[in-house]
C-alpha cells in the first residue's frame, strides 16, 4: 500500500512538473528551488528546539540553568505555543535563500572544481571544498537575517501574567517588533558593521561544518547500493550522521556567534566584550567556564538529527521531482 501511494504521489508530482513548464528552467534554477523548499521544510520542523537552543546559548534569564524539557515547559507557560515559533519567520526568510544558495552553489562549485582542478579527482575532497565554499557564500548573502532571527528569539515576554480580576497585566514591550524593525534598528545603531556582527565566528564555523556535512553525506551514500540510495530511511540516516559529526567539531564557534549577536541586549549593555572570535572564546571560558562553549549542544543534537536529515532528504526528493540530472551528469549539463 505504501509503495502504491508513493508511486501515485510521484506520478502526480511528475504530472504537475510537466504541466508547469518547469522542464524549461536552467538546472541551477531548479537547484535553487529544491534547496529553498528543503530548507524551509526542515527549519520549520525543528523551530521549537531552535528557540530553546538560542535561549540556552545566550544564558537568557530564567533559562540558563534549565534542561531541554524544563525549558520547553517554561517557555510554554510564559508565551504559549506561539513562543515556540518566535523568530521562525525570520528564520524561514533566511533559510529559504540560504539553503537555496547553499545547495545550488555547492553543485556549481563542485562542477567548477571538477572542470578546472582535475588534480583533486572526483572523490570526497571535491565535496569538502565545494561544500565549504558554498557555506561561506550562503552565509555572506543572508547573515543579517540570521542576526534578526537571533535577536527576536532572545526576547522573552511573559504573556500569561494576569491581575487579580483575571485580566492580563500590561507587560514591558519587547525591544524589537519584527524582522524589519530589527534590521532598521541595528543598521541605525551600527551601520553595515552592526548587521554583520558575529559573522567572523560564523564563517570560521561554517566553512568546516558545511564542507564536512556534504562530504560525510555523500561519502555515506556512496557506500550503499544505488538501489538503496533511493530509500528515504537511508537518506535520513546519512543526513543525521552528517549533521551530528559536522556540528560537534564547530559548535563552540556557534556559541560565540550567538553571544556576539545579543551583547547589546543583555543587562548593562555597554561596548562589545567579544572583539574577535578568539577573544570571545577566551572570555567565555574565563568568565562562564568551558562548559558554556557547549551550552545547548544536547538540544542541538536533538535538533540537528531531524533538521539536516530532513534537509538532505527533501533536497534529494525535490531534485528527483524536478528532474535535475544525476550529479555525475551535472558537469556536462552545466557546461552545455
Short mmCIF file of C-alpha atoms in Angstrom, two decimals:
data_model
loop_
_atom_site.label_atom_id
_atom_site.label_comp_id
_atom_site.label_asym_id
_atom_site.label_seq_id
_atom_site.Cartn_x
_atom_site.Cartn_y
_atom_site.Cartn_z
CA UNK A 1 0.00 0.00 0.00
CA UNK A 2 2.79 2.43 0.96
CA UNK A 3 4.57 1.57 -2.28
CA UNK A 4 1.49 2.25 -4.44
CA UNK A 5 0.80 5.51 -2.57
CA UNK A 6 4.40 6.61 -3.11
CA UNK A 7 4.21 5.79 -6.82
CA UNK A 8 0.90 7.67 -7.10
CA UNK A 9 2.40 10.73 -5.36
CA UNK A 10 5.45 10.69 -7.62
CA UNK A 11 3.22 10.39 -10.69
CA UNK A 12 1.07 13.30 -9.56
CA UNK A 13 4.11 15.48 -8.87
CA UNK A 14 5.65 14.49 -12.20
CA UNK A 15 2.44 15.47 -13.95
CA UNK A 16 2.43 18.81 -12.14
CA UNK A 17 6.04 19.44 -13.17
CA UNK A 18 5.28 18.63 -16.81
CA UNK A 19 2.26 20.93 -16.84
CA UNK A 20 4.09 23.84 -15.24
CA UNK A 21 6.81 24.12 -17.89
CA UNK A 22 9.47 23.77 -15.21
CA UNK A 23 11.45 21.49 -17.52
CA UNK A 24 12.43 24.60 -19.48
CA UNK A 25 14.21 26.11 -16.46
CA UNK A 26 18.02 26.02 -16.25
CA UNK A 27 19.47 23.39 -13.92
CA UNK A 28 20.77 25.98 -11.44
CA UNK A 29 17.27 27.50 -11.08
CA UNK A 30 15.86 24.06 -10.30
CA UNK A 31 18.61 23.61 -7.71
CA UNK A 32 17.65 26.93 -6.12
CA UNK A 33 14.00 25.85 -5.91
CA UNK A 34 14.89 22.43 -4.49
CA UNK A 35 17.29 23.87 -1.90
CA UNK A 36 14.94 26.62 -0.74
CA UNK A 37 12.00 24.25 -0.31
CA UNK A 38 14.12 21.72 1.57
CA UNK A 39 15.49 24.38 3.90
CA UNK A 40 12.09 25.87 4.76
CA UNK A 41 10.57 22.47 5.47
CA UNK A 42 13.45 21.34 7.69
CA UNK A 43 13.73 24.61 9.63
CA UNK A 44 10.04 24.81 10.48
CA UNK A 45 10.03 21.20 11.67
CA UNK A 46 12.60 21.96 14.39
CA UNK A 47 11.68 25.59 15.22
CA UNK A 48 10.76 24.94 18.92
CA UNK A 49 14.12 23.26 19.57
CA UNK A 50 15.95 26.07 17.76
CA UNK A 51 14.29 28.68 20.03
CA UNK A 52 15.31 26.79 23.19
CA UNK A 53 18.85 26.34 21.91
CA UNK A 54 19.27 30.10 21.45
CA UNK A 55 17.91 30.81 24.95
CA UNK A 56 20.41 28.35 26.43
CA UNK A 57 23.34 29.62 24.37
CA UNK A 58 22.77 33.26 25.33
CA UNK A 59 22.16 32.50 29.03
CA UNK A 60 18.75 34.16 28.99
CA UNK A 61 17.45 34.91 32.50
CA UNK A 62 15.41 32.00 33.80
CA UNK A 63 16.62 29.52 31.17
CA UNK A 64 20.40 29.17 31.54
CA UNK A 65 20.18 26.59 34.34
CA UNK A 66 17.31 24.54 32.90
CA UNK A 67 17.37 21.41 30.80
CA UNK A 68 15.65 20.97 27.45
CA UNK A 69 12.34 19.60 28.78
CA UNK A 70 12.04 22.16 31.59
CA UNK A 71 12.92 24.98 29.18
CA UNK A 72 10.15 23.89 26.82
CA UNK A 73 7.66 23.81 29.73
CA UNK A 74 8.74 27.25 30.97
CA UNK A 75 8.50 28.78 27.50
CA UNK A 76 5.05 27.26 27.01
CA UNK A 77 3.92 28.72 30.35
CA UNK A 78 5.23 32.22 29.59
CA UNK A 79 4.42 32.61 25.90
CA UNK A 80 2.19 29.73 24.90
CA UNK A 81 2.59 27.72 21.70
CA UNK A 82 3.39 30.84 19.57
CA UNK A 83 6.50 31.26 21.73
CA UNK A 84 7.96 28.11 20.21
CA UNK A 85 7.93 29.82 16.82
CA UNK A 86 9.08 33.31 17.80
CA UNK A 87 11.76 34.30 15.32
CA UNK A 88 10.82 31.45 12.98
CA UNK A 89 9.50 33.90 10.40
CA UNK A 90 12.97 35.48 10.23
CA UNK A 91 14.47 32.02 10.32
CA UNK A 92 12.45 30.80 7.33
CA UNK A 93 13.01 34.06 5.44
CA UNK A 94 16.72 33.50 5.98
CA UNK A 95 16.80 29.75 5.39
CA UNK A 96 14.98 29.82 2.04
CA UNK A 97 17.61 31.96 0.26
CA UNK A 98 20.36 30.45 2.44
CA UNK A 99 19.51 26.82 1.65
CA UNK A 100 18.77 27.66 -1.98
CA UNK A 101 22.18 29.32 -2.39
CA UNK A 102 23.91 26.67 -0.29
CA UNK A 103 22.73 23.70 -2.34
CA UNK A 104 22.90 25.45 -5.72
CA UNK A 105 26.38 26.93 -5.22
CA UNK A 106 27.58 23.56 -3.89
CA UNK A 107 26.59 21.93 -7.17
CA UNK A 108 28.12 24.77 -9.20
CA UNK A 109 31.36 24.93 -7.19
CA UNK A 110 31.64 21.15 -7.49
CA UNK A 111 31.36 21.31 -11.27
CA UNK A 112 33.84 24.20 -11.41
CA UNK A 113 36.40 22.29 -9.33
CA UNK A 114 35.98 19.17 -11.47
CA UNK A 115 36.39 21.22 -14.66
CA UNK A 116 39.38 23.28 -13.53
CA UNK A 117 41.23 21.25 -10.91
CA UNK A 118 41.35 17.60 -12.01
CA UNK A 119 44.18 17.06 -9.51
CA UNK A 120 41.50 16.73 -6.80
CA UNK A 121 39.87 13.86 -8.68
CA UNK A 122 36.16 13.19 -8.21
CA UNK A 123 36.24 11.90 -4.64
CA UNK A 124 35.33 13.32 -1.22
CA UNK A 125 37.89 16.15 -1.31
CA UNK A 126 35.79 17.84 -4.02
CA UNK A 127 32.64 17.60 -1.85
CA UNK A 128 34.58 19.02 1.12
CA UNK A 129 35.90 22.03 -0.83
CA UNK A 130 32.65 22.71 -2.69
CA UNK A 131 30.58 22.41 0.49
CA UNK A 132 32.85 24.81 2.39
CA UNK A 133 32.81 27.42 -0.38
CA UNK A 134 29.03 27.11 -0.73
CA UNK A 135 28.52 27.54 3.01
CA UNK A 136 30.61 30.72 3.07
CA UNK A 137 28.76 32.17 0.07
CA UNK A 138 25.34 31.47 1.59
CA UNK A 139 26.31 32.97 4.96
CA UNK A 140 27.61 36.23 3.50
CA UNK A 141 24.43 36.70 1.46
CA UNK A 142 21.95 36.03 4.29
CA UNK A 143 23.72 36.88 7.57
CA UNK A 144 21.64 39.97 8.53
CA UNK A 145 18.50 37.77 8.56
CA UNK A 146 20.21 35.32 10.91
CA UNK A 147 21.10 38.24 13.18
CA UNK A 148 17.44 39.36 13.18
CA UNK A 149 16.24 35.83 13.97
CA UNK A 150 18.58 35.60 16.97
CA UNK A 151 17.58 38.98 18.40
CA UNK A 152 13.86 38.15 18.09
CA UNK A 153 14.30 34.70 19.62
CA UNK A 154 16.32 36.16 22.52
CA UNK A 155 13.36 38.23 23.73
CA UNK A 156 11.12 36.52 26.28
CA UNK A 157 7.89 38.32 27.26
CA UNK A 158 5.52 36.93 29.89
CA UNK A 159 2.15 36.73 28.14
CA UNK A 160 0.47 34.73 30.93
CA UNK A 161 0.84 37.09 33.89
CA UNK A 162 -2.56 38.42 34.99
CA UNK A 163 -4.07 40.81 37.50
CA UNK A 164 -6.30 39.84 40.40
CA UNK A 165 -9.52 40.46 38.43
CA UNK A 166 -8.48 37.93 35.83
CA UNK A 167 -7.43 40.40 33.14
CA UNK A 168 -3.93 40.36 31.71
CA UNK A 169 -1.44 42.82 33.08
CA UNK A 170 0.49 45.29 30.97
CA UNK A 171 3.98 43.90 30.47
CA UNK A 172 7.10 45.51 29.09
CA UNK A 173 7.11 45.63 25.33
CA UNK A 174 9.87 43.72 23.53
CA UNK A 175 12.64 45.87 22.12
CA UNK A 176 12.03 44.67 18.59
CA UNK A 177 8.63 44.23 16.95
CA UNK A 178 9.65 42.28 13.87
CA UNK A 179 12.28 41.47 11.28
CA UNK A 180 12.16 44.84 9.54
CA UNK A 181 12.36 46.68 12.87
CA UNK A 182 15.44 44.67 13.90
CA UNK A 183 17.27 45.37 10.65
CA UNK A 184 16.41 49.08 10.72
CA UNK A 185 17.41 49.49 14.38
CA UNK A 186 20.68 47.59 14.04
CA UNK A 187 21.63 49.49 10.88
CA UNK A 188 20.79 52.81 12.52
CA UNK A 189 22.96 51.97 15.55
CA UNK A 190 25.93 50.33 13.85
CA UNK A 191 25.62 50.53 10.08
CA UNK A 192 26.63 47.57 7.91
CA UNK A 193 29.17 46.50 10.54
CA UNK A 194 26.31 46.10 13.01
CA UNK A 195 24.33 43.93 10.57
CA UNK A 196 27.33 41.62 10.26
CA UNK A 197 28.30 41.47 13.92
CA UNK A 198 29.37 37.90 14.70
CA UNK A 199 29.97 36.98 11.05
CA UNK A 200 33.62 36.15 11.83
CA UNK A 201 32.97 33.08 14.00
CA UNK A 202 30.08 32.21 11.72
CA UNK A 203 32.36 31.95 8.70
CA UNK A 204 35.09 30.17 10.66
CA UNK A 205 32.48 27.67 11.82
CA UNK A 206 30.51 27.26 8.59
CA UNK A 207 33.47 26.54 6.33
CA UNK A 208 34.46 23.26 8.01
CA UNK A 209 30.87 22.43 9.04
CA UNK A 210 29.35 22.83 5.58
CA UNK A 211 32.25 21.00 3.98
CA UNK A 212 32.12 18.10 6.44
CA UNK A 213 28.33 17.89 6.16
CA UNK A 214 28.36 17.43 2.40
CA UNK A 215 31.46 15.24 2.50
CA UNK A 216 30.05 12.83 5.11
CA UNK A 217 26.61 12.69 3.49
CA UNK A 218 27.95 11.92 0.01
CA UNK A 219 30.58 9.51 1.37
CA UNK A 220 27.97 7.54 3.32
CA UNK A 221 25.60 7.45 0.34
CA UNK A 222 28.36 6.18 -1.93
CA UNK A 223 28.83 3.15 0.31
CA UNK A 224 25.34 1.77 -0.27
CA UNK A 225 23.96 0.25 -3.44
CA UNK A 226 22.31 2.53 -6.00
CA UNK A 227 19.02 0.77 -5.39
CA UNK A 228 19.12 1.50 -1.64
CA UNK A 229 20.15 5.13 -2.25
CA UNK A 230 16.52 5.85 -3.13
CA UNK A 231 15.39 4.76 0.33
CA UNK A 232 14.08 7.65 2.46
CA UNK A 233 15.28 5.89 5.62
CA UNK A 234 18.79 5.64 4.16
CA UNK A 235 18.82 9.32 3.23
CA UNK A 236 17.54 10.35 6.66
CA UNK A 237 20.20 8.21 8.37
CA UNK A 238 23.07 9.57 6.26
CA UNK A 239 21.85 13.15 6.76
CA UNK A 240 21.55 12.70 10.51
CA UNK A 241 25.09 11.35 10.85
CA UNK A 242 26.45 14.10 8.61
CA UNK A 243 24.85 16.78 10.79
CA UNK A 244 25.98 15.19 14.06
CA UNK A 245 29.64 14.84 13.12
CA UNK A 246 29.87 18.23 11.42
CA UNK A 247 28.18 20.10 14.27
CA UNK A 248 30.25 18.56 17.06
CA UNK A 249 33.53 19.99 15.74
CA UNK A 250 32.24 23.54 15.20
CA UNK A 251 29.69 24.10 17.98
CA UNK A 252 31.81 26.42 20.25
CA UNK A 253 32.04 28.91 17.38
CA UNK A 254 28.24 28.96 17.18
CA UNK A 255 28.03 29.85 20.88
CA UNK A 256 30.48 32.75 20.42
CA UNK A 257 28.46 33.99 17.45
CA UNK A 258 25.17 33.98 19.40
CA UNK A 259 26.66 35.87 22.34
CA UNK A 260 28.18 38.47 20.00
CA UNK A 261 24.79 38.95 18.32
CA UNK A 262 22.92 39.74 21.57
CA UNK A 263 25.56 41.65 23.55
CA UNK A 264 23.74 44.97 23.30
CA UNK A 265 20.50 43.35 24.54
CA UNK A 266 21.96 41.90 27.72
CA UNK A 267 21.84 43.64 31.08
CA UNK A 268 24.13 46.63 31.31
CA UNK A 269 24.60 46.99 27.57
CA UNK A 270 27.98 48.58 27.14
CA UNK A 271 30.53 48.06 24.43
CA UNK A 272 31.47 44.90 22.64
CA UNK A 273 33.02 42.36 25.02
CA UNK A 274 33.86 39.85 22.30
CA UNK A 275 36.03 41.89 19.95
CA UNK A 276 37.06 38.85 17.93
CA UNK A 277 36.37 35.14 17.67
CA UNK A 278 39.40 34.13 19.76
CA UNK A 279 38.69 36.89 22.31
CA UNK A 280 35.11 35.66 22.54
CA UNK A 281 36.21 32.08 23.24
CA UNK A 282 38.74 33.08 25.92
CA UNK A 283 36.26 35.48 27.58
CA UNK A 284 33.53 32.85 27.75
CA UNK A 285 35.93 30.25 29.18
CA UNK A 286 37.33 32.63 31.83
CA UNK A 287 34.00 34.17 32.90
CA UNK A 288 31.45 31.41 32.27
CA UNK A 289 33.54 28.25 32.21
CA UNK A 290 34.48 25.99 29.31
CA UNK A 291 31.17 24.14 29.58
CA UNK A 292 29.40 27.26 28.25
CA UNK A 293 31.11 26.67 24.90
CA UNK A 294 28.89 23.61 24.62
CA UNK A 295 25.71 25.08 26.17
CA UNK A 296 22.72 23.81 24.26
CA UNK A 297 24.77 21.12 22.47
CA UNK A 298 22.48 18.35 23.69
CA UNK A 299 19.44 20.09 22.21
CA UNK A 300 21.44 20.80 19.08
CA UNK A 301 22.00 17.08 18.71
CA UNK A 302 18.24 16.56 19.11
CA UNK A 303 17.60 19.33 16.58
CA UNK A 304 20.35 18.54 14.09
CA UNK A 305 19.29 14.94 13.57
CA UNK A 306 15.88 15.80 12.07
CA UNK A 307 16.99 19.14 10.59
CA UNK A 308 19.92 18.01 8.46
CA UNK A 309 18.33 14.64 7.76
CA UNK A 310 15.08 16.25 6.57
CA UNK A 311 17.00 18.90 4.63
CA UNK A 312 19.15 16.46 2.64
CA UNK A 313 16.25 14.05 2.10
CA UNK A 314 13.87 16.80 0.94
CA UNK A 315 16.56 18.19 -1.38
CA UNK A 316 17.21 14.81 -2.98
CA UNK A 317 13.47 14.21 -3.43
CA UNK A 318 12.94 17.69 -4.90
CA UNK A 319 15.82 17.06 -7.33
CA UNK A 320 14.11 13.87 -8.43
CA UNK A 321 10.71 15.56 -8.82
CA UNK A 322 12.20 18.48 -10.73
CA UNK A 323 14.15 16.04 -12.90
CA UNK A 324 17.55 17.53 -12.12
CA UNK A 325 20.20 15.34 -13.78
CA UNK A 326 22.18 12.98 -11.51
CA UNK A 327 25.28 14.63 -10.08
CA UNK A 328 27.74 12.72 -12.29
CA UNK A 329 25.93 14.17 -15.32
CA UNK A 330 25.60 17.69 -13.96
CA UNK A 331 29.05 18.70 -15.16
CA UNK A 332 28.20 18.22 -18.82
CA UNK A 333 24.73 19.74 -18.39
CA UNK A 334 26.10 22.87 -16.71
CA UNK A 335 28.75 23.22 -19.39
CA UNK A 336 26.10 22.95 -22.06
#
